[in-house]
Short mmCIF file of C-alpha atoms in Angstrom, two decimals:
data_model
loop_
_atom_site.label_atom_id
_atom_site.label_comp_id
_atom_site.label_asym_id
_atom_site.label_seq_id
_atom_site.Cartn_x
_atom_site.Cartn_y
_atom_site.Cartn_z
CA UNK A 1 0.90 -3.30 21.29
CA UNK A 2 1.60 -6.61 19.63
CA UNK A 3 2.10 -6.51 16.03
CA UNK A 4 2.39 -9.36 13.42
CA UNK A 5 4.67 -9.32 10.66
CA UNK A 6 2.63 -8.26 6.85
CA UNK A 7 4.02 -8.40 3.75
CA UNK A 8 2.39 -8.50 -0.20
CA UNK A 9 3.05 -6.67 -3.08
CA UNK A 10 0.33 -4.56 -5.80
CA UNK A 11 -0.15 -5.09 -9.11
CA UNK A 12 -1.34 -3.21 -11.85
CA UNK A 13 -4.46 -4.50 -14.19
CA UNK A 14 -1.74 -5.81 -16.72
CA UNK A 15 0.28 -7.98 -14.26
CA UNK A 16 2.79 -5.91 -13.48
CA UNK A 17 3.86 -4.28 -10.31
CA UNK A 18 3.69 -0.72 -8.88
CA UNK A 19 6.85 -0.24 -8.91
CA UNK A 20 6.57 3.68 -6.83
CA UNK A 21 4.02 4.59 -4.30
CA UNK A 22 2.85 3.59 -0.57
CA UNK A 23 0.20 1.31 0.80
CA UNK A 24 -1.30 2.60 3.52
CA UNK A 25 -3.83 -0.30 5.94
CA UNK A 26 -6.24 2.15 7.73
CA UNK A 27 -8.25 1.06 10.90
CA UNK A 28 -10.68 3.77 11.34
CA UNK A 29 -12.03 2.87 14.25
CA UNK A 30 -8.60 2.31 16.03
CA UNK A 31 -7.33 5.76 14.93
CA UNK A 32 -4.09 4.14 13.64
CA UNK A 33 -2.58 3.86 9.82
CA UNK A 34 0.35 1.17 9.06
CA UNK A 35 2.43 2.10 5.88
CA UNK A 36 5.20 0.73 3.64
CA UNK A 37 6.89 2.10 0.26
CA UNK A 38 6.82 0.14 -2.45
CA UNK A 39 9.76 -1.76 -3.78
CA UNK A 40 10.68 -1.31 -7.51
CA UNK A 41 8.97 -4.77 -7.63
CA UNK A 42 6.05 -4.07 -6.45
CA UNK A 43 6.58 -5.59 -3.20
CA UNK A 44 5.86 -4.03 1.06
CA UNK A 45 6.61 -5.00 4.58
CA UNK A 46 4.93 -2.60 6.79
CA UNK A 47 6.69 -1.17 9.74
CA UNK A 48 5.80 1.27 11.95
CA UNK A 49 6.57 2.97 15.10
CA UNK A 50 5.05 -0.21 17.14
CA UNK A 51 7.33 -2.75 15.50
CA UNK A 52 7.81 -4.87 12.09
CA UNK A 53 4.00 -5.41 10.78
CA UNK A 54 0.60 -4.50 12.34
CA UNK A 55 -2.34 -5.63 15.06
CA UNK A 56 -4.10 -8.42 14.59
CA UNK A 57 -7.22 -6.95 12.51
CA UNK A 58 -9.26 -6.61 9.34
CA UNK A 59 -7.86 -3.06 7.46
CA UNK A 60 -9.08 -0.96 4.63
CA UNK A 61 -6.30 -0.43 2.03
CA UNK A 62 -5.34 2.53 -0.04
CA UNK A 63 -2.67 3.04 -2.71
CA UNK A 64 -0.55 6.83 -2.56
CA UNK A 65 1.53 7.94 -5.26
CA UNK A 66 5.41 8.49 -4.41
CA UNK A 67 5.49 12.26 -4.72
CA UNK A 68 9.47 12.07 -4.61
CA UNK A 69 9.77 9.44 -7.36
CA UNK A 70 6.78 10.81 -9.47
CA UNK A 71 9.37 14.18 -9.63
CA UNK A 72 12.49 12.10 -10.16
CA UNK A 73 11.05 10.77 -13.47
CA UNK A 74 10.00 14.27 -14.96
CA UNK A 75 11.96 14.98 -17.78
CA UNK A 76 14.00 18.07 -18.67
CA UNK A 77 13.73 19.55 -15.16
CA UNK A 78 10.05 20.04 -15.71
CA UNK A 79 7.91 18.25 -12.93
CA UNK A 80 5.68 15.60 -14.26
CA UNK A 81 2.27 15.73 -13.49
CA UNK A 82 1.44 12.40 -15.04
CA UNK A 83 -2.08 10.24 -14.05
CA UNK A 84 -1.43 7.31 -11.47
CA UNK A 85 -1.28 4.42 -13.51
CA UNK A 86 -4.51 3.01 -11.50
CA UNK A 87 -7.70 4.36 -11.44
CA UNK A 88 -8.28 7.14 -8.44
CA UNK A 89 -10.49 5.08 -6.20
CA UNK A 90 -7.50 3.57 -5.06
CA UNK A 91 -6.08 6.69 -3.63
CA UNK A 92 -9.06 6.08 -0.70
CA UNK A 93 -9.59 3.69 1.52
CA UNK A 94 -13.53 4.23 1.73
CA UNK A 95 -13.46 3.37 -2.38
CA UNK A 96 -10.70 1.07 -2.74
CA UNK A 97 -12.40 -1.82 -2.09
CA UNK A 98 -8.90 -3.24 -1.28
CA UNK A 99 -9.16 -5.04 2.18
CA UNK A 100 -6.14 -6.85 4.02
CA UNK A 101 -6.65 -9.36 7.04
CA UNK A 102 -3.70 -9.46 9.40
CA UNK A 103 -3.83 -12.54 11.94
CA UNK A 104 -1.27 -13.72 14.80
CA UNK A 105 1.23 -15.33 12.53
CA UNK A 106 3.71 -14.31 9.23
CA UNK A 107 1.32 -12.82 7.10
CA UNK A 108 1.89 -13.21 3.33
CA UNK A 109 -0.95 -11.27 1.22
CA UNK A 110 -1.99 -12.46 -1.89
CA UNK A 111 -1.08 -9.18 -4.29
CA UNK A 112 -3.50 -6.31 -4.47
CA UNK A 113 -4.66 -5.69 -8.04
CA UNK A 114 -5.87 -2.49 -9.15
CA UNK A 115 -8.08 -3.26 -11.98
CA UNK A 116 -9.11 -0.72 -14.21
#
């Protein structure tokens, strides 16, 4: 399977980045998901077990918390069970509304936003 290389970052309503959690690209109708953490920056480069990137395509996108960081940051031992900070729909592809083209070249995404 030929893959093309795919790499953006998210946002947050205010400008700044994600800095914990995955984005997942979901092709339904191919069966197959293409993920990448996040970067404290807010930046991905998804990689898989098919190579650096993903098929040539049109993919839903959805936003996952970081379980492992979201536990690091609890304070006083206590795990924190804070809200995302982005509104829920993102945590589904179907209601994300985000959307990510990948073509047969270097793909650079403009940044995913999740508005409020």
């Amino acid at each position: 399977m030929k893959t093309y290389p795919v790499k953006g970052s998210v946002k947050l309503a205010d400008g700044k980045p994600l800095a914990s959690g995955v984005v997942v690209f979901a092709a339904p109708e191919m069966g197959m998901e293409f993920s990448s953490p996040l970067g404290d920056d807010g930046s991905f480069v998804l990689r898989s077990s098919y190579g650096d990137g993903a098929p040539e395509g049109t993919y839903k996108v959805r936003i996952e918390r970081d379980p492992s960081k979201a536990d690091s940051q609890a304070r006083g031992g206590r795990k924190s069970a804070a809200p995302a900070p982005y509104p829920a729909k993102y945590g589904d592809e179907s209601s994300s509304g985000l959307t990510a083209a990948v073509k047969p070249a270097d793909n650079a995404l403009d940044p995913f936003v999740l508005v409020k």
